[in-house]
Short mmCIF file of C-alpha atoms and ligand atoms in Angstrom, two decimals:
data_model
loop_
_atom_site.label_atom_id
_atom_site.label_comp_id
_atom_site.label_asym_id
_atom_site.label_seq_id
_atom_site.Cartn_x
_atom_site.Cartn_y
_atom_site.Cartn_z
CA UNK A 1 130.20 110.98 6.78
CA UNK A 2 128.07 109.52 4.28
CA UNK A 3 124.56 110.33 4.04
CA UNK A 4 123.45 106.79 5.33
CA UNK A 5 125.76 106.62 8.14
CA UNK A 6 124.16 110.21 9.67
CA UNK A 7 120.83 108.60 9.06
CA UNK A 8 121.67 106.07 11.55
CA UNK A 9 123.85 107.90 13.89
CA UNK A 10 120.62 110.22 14.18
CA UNK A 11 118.62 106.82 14.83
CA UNK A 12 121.17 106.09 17.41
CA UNK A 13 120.91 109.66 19.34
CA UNK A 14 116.65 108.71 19.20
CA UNK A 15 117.30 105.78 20.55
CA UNK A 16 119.31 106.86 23.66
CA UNK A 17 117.21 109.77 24.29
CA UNK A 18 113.66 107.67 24.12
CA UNK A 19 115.70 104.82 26.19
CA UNK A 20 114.66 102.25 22.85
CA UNK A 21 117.50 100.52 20.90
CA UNK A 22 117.87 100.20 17.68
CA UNK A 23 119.72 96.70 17.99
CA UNK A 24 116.72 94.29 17.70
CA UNK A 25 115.12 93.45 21.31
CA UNK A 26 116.66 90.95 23.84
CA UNK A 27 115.37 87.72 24.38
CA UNK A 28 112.49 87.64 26.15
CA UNK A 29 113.03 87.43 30.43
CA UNK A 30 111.53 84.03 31.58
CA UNK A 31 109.84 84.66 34.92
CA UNK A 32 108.68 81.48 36.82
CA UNK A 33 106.82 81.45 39.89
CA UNK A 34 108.00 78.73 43.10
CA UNK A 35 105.87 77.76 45.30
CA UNK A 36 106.37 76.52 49.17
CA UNK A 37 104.35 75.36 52.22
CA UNK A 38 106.58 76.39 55.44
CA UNK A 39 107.33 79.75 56.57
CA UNK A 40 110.30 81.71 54.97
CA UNK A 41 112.91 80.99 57.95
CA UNK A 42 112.65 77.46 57.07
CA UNK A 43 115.56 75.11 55.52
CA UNK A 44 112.87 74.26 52.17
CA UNK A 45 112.73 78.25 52.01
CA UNK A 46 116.22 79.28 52.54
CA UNK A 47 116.95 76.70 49.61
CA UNK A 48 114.54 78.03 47.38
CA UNK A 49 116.31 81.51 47.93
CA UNK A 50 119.49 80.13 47.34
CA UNK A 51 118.22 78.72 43.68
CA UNK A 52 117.08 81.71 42.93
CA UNK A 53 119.72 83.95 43.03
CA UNK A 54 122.15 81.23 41.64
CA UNK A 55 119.78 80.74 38.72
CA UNK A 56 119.24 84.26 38.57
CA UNK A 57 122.75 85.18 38.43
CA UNK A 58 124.13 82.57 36.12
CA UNK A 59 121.32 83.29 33.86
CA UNK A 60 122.69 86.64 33.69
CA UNK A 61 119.43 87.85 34.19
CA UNK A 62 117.34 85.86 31.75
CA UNK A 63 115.82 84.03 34.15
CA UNK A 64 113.72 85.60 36.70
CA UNK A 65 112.30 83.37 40.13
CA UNK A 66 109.36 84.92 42.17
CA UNK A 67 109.21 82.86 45.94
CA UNK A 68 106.10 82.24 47.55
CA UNK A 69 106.96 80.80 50.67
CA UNK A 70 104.57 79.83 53.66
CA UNK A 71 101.96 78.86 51.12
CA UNK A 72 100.98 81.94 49.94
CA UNK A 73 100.38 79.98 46.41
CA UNK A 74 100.38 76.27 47.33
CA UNK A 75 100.24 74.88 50.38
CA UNK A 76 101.56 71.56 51.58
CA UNK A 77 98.81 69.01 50.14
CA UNK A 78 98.41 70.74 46.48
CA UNK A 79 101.77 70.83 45.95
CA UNK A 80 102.37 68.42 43.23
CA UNK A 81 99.20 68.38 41.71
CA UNK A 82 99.40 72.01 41.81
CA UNK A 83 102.57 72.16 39.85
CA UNK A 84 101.53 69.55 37.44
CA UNK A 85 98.14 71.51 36.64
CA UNK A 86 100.67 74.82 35.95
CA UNK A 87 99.27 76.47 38.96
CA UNK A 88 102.81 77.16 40.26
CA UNK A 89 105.52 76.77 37.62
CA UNK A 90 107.87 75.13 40.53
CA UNK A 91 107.07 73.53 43.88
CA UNK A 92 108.58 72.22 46.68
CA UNK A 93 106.80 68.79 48.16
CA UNK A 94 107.89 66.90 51.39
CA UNK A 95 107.24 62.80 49.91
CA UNK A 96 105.82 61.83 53.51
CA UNK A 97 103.26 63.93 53.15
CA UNK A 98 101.62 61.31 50.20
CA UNK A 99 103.38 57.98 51.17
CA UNK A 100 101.44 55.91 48.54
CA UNK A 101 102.57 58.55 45.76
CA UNK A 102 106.01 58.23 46.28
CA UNK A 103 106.73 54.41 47.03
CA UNK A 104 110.15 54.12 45.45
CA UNK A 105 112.04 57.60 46.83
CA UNK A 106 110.05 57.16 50.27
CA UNK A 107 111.84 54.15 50.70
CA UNK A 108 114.48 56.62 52.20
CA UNK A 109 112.69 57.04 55.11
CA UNK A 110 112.58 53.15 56.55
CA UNK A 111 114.82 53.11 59.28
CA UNK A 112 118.10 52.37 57.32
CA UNK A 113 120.24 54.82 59.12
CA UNK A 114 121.00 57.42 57.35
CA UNK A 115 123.69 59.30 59.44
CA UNK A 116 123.11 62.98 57.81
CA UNK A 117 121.23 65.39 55.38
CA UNK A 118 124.27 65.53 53.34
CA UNK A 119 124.74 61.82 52.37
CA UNK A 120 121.00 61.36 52.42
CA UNK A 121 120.50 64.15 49.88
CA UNK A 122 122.63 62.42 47.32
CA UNK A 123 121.32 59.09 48.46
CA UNK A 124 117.72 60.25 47.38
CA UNK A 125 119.53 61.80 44.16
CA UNK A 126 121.25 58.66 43.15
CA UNK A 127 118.30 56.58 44.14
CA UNK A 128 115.79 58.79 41.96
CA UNK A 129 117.74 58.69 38.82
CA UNK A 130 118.71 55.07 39.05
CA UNK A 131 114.63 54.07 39.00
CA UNK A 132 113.08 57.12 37.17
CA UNK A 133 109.59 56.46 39.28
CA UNK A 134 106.68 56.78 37.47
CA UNK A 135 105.96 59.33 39.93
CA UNK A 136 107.80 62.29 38.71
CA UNK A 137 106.49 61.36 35.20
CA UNK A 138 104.54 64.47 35.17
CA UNK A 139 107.08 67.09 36.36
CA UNK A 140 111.14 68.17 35.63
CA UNK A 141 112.98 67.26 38.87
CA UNK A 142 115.14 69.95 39.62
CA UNK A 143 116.80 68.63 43.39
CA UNK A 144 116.08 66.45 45.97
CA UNK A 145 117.10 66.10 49.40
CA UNK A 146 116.50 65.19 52.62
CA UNK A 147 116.13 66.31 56.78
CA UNK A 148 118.61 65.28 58.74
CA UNK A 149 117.66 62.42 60.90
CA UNK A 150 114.47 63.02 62.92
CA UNK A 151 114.02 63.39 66.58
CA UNK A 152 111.38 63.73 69.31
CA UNK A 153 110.53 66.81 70.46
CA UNK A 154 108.29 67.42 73.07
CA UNK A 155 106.18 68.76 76.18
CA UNK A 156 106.88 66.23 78.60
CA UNK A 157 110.26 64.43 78.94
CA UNK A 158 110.59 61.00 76.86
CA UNK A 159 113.08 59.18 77.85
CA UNK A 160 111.36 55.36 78.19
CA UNK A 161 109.73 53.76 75.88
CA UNK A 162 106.88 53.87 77.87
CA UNK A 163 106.75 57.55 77.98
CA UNK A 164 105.96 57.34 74.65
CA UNK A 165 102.50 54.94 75.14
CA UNK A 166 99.94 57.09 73.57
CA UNK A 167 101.30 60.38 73.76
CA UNK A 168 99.85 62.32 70.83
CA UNK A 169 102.94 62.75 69.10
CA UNK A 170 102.78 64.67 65.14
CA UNK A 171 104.80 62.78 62.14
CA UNK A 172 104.11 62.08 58.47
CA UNK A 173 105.42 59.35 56.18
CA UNK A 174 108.06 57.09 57.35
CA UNK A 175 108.76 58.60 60.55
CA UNK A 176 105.02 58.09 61.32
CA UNK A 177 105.53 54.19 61.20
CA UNK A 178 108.02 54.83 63.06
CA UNK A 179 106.19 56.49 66.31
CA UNK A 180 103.66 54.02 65.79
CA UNK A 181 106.44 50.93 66.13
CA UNK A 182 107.04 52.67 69.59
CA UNK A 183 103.50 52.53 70.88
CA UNK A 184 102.69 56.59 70.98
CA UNK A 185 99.42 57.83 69.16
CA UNK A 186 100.72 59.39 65.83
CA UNK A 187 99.04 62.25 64.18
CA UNK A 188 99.82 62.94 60.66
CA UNK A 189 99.68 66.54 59.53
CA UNK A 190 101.89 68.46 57.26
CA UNK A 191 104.94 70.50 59.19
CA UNK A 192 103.23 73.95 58.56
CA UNK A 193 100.18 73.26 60.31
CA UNK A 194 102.14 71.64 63.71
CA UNK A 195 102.64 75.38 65.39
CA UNK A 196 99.06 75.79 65.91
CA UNK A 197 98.15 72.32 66.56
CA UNK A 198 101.12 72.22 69.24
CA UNK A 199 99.93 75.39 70.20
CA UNK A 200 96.16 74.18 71.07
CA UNK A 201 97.54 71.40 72.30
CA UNK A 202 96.17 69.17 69.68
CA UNK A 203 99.93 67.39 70.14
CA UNK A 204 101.93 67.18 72.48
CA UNK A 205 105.11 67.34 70.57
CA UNK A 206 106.60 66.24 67.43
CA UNK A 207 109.34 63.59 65.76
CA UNK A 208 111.16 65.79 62.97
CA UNK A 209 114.70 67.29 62.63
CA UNK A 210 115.79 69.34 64.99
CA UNK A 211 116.29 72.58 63.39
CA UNK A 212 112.53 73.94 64.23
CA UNK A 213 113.62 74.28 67.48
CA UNK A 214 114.81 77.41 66.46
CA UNK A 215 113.42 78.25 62.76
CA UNK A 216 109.54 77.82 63.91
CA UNK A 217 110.24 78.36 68.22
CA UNK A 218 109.30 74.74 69.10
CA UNK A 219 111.79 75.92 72.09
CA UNK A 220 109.51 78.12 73.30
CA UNK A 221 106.77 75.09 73.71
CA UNK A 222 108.70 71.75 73.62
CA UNK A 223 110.97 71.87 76.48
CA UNK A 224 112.45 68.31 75.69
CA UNK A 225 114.23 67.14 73.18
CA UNK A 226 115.21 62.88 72.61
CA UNK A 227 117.38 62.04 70.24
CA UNK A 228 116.95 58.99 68.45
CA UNK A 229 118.57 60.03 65.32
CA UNK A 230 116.25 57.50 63.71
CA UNK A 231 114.61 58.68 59.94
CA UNK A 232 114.68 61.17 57.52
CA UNK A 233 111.97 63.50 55.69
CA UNK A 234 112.80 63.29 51.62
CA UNK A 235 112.46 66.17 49.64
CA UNK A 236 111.76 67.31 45.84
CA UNK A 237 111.88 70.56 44.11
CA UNK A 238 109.85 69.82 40.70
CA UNK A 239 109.08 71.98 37.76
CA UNK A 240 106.00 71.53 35.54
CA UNK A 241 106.68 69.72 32.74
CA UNK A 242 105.11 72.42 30.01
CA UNK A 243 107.30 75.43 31.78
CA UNK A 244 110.50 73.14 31.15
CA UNK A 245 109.82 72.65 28.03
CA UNK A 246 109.21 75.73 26.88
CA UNK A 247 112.57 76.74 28.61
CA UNK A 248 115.54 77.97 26.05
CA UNK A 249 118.27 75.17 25.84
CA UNK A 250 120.89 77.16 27.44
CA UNK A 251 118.75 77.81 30.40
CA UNK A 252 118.00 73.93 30.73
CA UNK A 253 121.72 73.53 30.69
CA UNK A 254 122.06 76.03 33.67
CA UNK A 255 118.89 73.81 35.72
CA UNK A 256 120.34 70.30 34.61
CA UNK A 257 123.94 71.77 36.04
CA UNK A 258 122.55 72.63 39.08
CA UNK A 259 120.58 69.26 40.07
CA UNK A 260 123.24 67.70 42.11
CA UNK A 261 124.73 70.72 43.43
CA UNK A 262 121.58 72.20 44.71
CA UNK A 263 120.60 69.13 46.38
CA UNK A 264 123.95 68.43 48.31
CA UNK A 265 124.09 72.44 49.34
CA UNK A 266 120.31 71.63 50.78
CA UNK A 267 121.91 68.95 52.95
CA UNK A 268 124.83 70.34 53.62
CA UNK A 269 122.87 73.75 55.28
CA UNK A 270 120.75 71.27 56.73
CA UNK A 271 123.21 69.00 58.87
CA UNK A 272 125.16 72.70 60.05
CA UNK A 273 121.91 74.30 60.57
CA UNK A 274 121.03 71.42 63.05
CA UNK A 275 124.31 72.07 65.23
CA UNK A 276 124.15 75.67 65.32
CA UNK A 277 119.80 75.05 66.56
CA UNK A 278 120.73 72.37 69.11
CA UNK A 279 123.61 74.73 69.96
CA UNK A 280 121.19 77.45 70.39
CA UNK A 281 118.16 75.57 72.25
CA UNK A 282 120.49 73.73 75.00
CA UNK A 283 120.14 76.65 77.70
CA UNK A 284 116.32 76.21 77.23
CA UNK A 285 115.76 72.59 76.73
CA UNK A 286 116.79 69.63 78.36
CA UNK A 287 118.18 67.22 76.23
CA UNK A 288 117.52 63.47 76.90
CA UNK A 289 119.92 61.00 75.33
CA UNK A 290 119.83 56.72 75.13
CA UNK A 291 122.34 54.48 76.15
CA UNK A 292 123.29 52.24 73.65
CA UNK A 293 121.22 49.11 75.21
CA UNK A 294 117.93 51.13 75.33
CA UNK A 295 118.88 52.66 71.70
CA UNK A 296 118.69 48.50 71.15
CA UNK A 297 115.20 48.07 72.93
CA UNK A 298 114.10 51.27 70.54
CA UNK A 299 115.24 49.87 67.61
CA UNK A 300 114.11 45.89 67.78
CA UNK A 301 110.38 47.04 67.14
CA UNK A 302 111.50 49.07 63.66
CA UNK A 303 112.97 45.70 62.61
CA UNK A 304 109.68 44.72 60.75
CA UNK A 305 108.81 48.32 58.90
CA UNK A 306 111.48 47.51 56.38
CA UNK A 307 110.79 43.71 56.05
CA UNK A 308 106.95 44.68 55.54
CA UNK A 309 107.63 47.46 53.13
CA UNK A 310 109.95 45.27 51.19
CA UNK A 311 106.46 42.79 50.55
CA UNK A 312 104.65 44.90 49.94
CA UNK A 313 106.79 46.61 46.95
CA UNK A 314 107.54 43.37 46.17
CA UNK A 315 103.46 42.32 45.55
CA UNK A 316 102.74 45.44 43.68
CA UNK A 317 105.59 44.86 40.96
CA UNK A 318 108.56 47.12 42.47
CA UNK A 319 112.15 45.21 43.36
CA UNK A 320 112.01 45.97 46.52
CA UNK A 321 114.50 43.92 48.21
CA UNK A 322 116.95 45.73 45.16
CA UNK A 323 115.81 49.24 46.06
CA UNK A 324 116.83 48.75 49.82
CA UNK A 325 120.08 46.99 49.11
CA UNK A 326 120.96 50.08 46.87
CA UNK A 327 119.86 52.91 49.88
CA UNK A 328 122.62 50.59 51.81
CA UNK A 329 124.99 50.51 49.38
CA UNK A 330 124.36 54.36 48.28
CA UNK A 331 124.90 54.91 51.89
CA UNK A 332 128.25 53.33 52.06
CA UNK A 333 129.44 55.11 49.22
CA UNK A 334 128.21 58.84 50.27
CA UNK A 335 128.90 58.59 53.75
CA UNK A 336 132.46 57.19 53.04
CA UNK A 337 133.08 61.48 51.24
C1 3IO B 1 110.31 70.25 57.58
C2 3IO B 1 109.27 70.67 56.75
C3 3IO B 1 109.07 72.02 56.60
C4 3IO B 1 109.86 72.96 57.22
C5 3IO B 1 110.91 72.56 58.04
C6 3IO B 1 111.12 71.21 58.20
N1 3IO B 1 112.05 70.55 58.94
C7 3IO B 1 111.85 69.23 58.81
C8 3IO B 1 110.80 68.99 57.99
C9 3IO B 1 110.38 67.66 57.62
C10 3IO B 1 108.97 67.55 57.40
O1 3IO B 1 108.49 67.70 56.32
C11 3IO B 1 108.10 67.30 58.49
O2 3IO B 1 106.90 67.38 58.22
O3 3IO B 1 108.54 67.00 59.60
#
């Protein structure tokens, strides 16, 4: 052995006793903190855990994601400005929570009938990338998706419209128009402050999808459950825009990849979670169902949410009448999978 080579097998031998490597260092690990408002059982949580690891793993390891669930680092309200500021370098944000923010992808939630999470996930998807809102100008969406259609859950049995007359009854966004169509006393309040204020009996139930029942114990509390089947909640997870940039190109590739698959697993875990909570409430809930004339006399009042909301995008500059022909159409062609 030449003199040269035994000068680096010795470096070698260093090297694996002191645990450093002569081989010059790896790329540096890129470790990004996610934030999220609800508790950790919840669907927005169990997605961010399934990102992780999937980004984790087909990183190989490059990419490291620490979860803050139950808004241990943002909570529901400083979500996006939080991420945009770099105070989280990804966050989760419900749209209804900030209806004027989100005009364009909140036109999801008018009472267009979305029959599932699934098909309103790519819906939302499709819809976001066709108008690019001005919105998300700030942030790197990374998937969207939707609840599946919302219900009413609550203390005392619904099953008239009248029951509904100025019950205090807790929704956000869309659905919130849509309890206040019906005549009961909306309160609007993020989901991961309604277990205490159903608790103190600030309301007396909620309009949401239906797997809280079971993921936050509205079972224990709301012994009645009316389906209506009427809106959904939309969704984004969103990156700050600084962090993405920053972010190798191969890694980007990995995110990008991962947009449209994330957001139809989201839905897809959504819709089957909702079975398997109904499933699981129905020995200790009663659940109230309409007959297809009163689902009629429910729906005739929600006639003029979309017509409104349509003027109104209209006045401030947005196509609307184009943006709710497309949710129709985008629903035809997702629902028809
Ligand atoms: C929701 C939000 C956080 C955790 C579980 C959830 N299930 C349905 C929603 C929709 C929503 O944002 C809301 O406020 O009802």
């Amino acid at each position: 052995m030449k003199k040269t080579s035994l000068f680096f097998c010795a470096l070698a031998a260093i090297a694996l006793v002191s645990g450093t490597s002569p081989v010059p260092a790896q790329a540096k690990k890129v470790s990004l903190n996610y934030a999220n408002f609800p508790p950790a059982p919840t669907f927005p949580c169990v997605q961010m855990e399934r990102w992780k690891t999937e980004i984790e793993k087909r990183t190989d390891g490059a990419v490291q994601v620490n979860t803050f669930p139950g808004g241990t680092l943002l909570d529901a309200k400083d979500m996006m400005d939080g991420v945009i500021n770099g105070q989280a370098d990804i966050g989760c944000i419900c749209m209804a929570y900030q209806p004027g923010r989100f005009t364009v992808t909140n036109a999801t939630s008018l009472p267009l009938d979305i029959p599932d999470a699934k098909t309103g996930s790519l819906v939302l998807l499709d819809l976001y990338n066709k108008y690019q809102p001005e919105a998300f100008n700030k942030v790197k969406v990374l998937a969207m998706f939707v609840t599946a259609p919302a219900n009413i859950m609550s203390k005392a049995p619904v099953a008239e419209l009248s029951d509904l007359k100025g019950l205090d009854l807790r929704a956000s966004g869309g659905a919130a128009q849509i309890l206040k169509a019906w005549g009961a006393n909306q309160v609007g309040m993020p989901m991961s402050d309604t277990p205490e204020a159903l608790q103190k009996g600030v309301v007396k139930g909620l309009f949401s999808s239906l797997e809280v029942m079971k993921d936050l114990k509205f079972a224990e509390i709301c012994k009645y459950i009316t389906i209506t089947d009427t809106v959904i909640y939309p969704f984004a997870v969103i990156m700050n825009k600084g962090t993405w940039d920053k972010l190798p190109d191969d890694v980007k590739q990995v995110m990008d990849g991962m947009i449209e698959e994330q957001s139809a697993w989201t839905g897809e875990y959504m819709d089957q979670h909702v079975s398997d909570a109904i499933a699981w409430s129905k020995h200790q809930v009663e659940v109230i169902t309409l007959s297809p004339e009163k689902k009629a006399e429910w729906n005739a009042p929600l006639v003029p949410i979309t017509e409104s909301w349509i003027k109104q995008a209209n006045e401030s500059g947005l196509p609307g009448d184009q943006i709710v022909k497309d949710i129709k159409m985008l629903i035809e062609k997702h629902a028809a999978k």
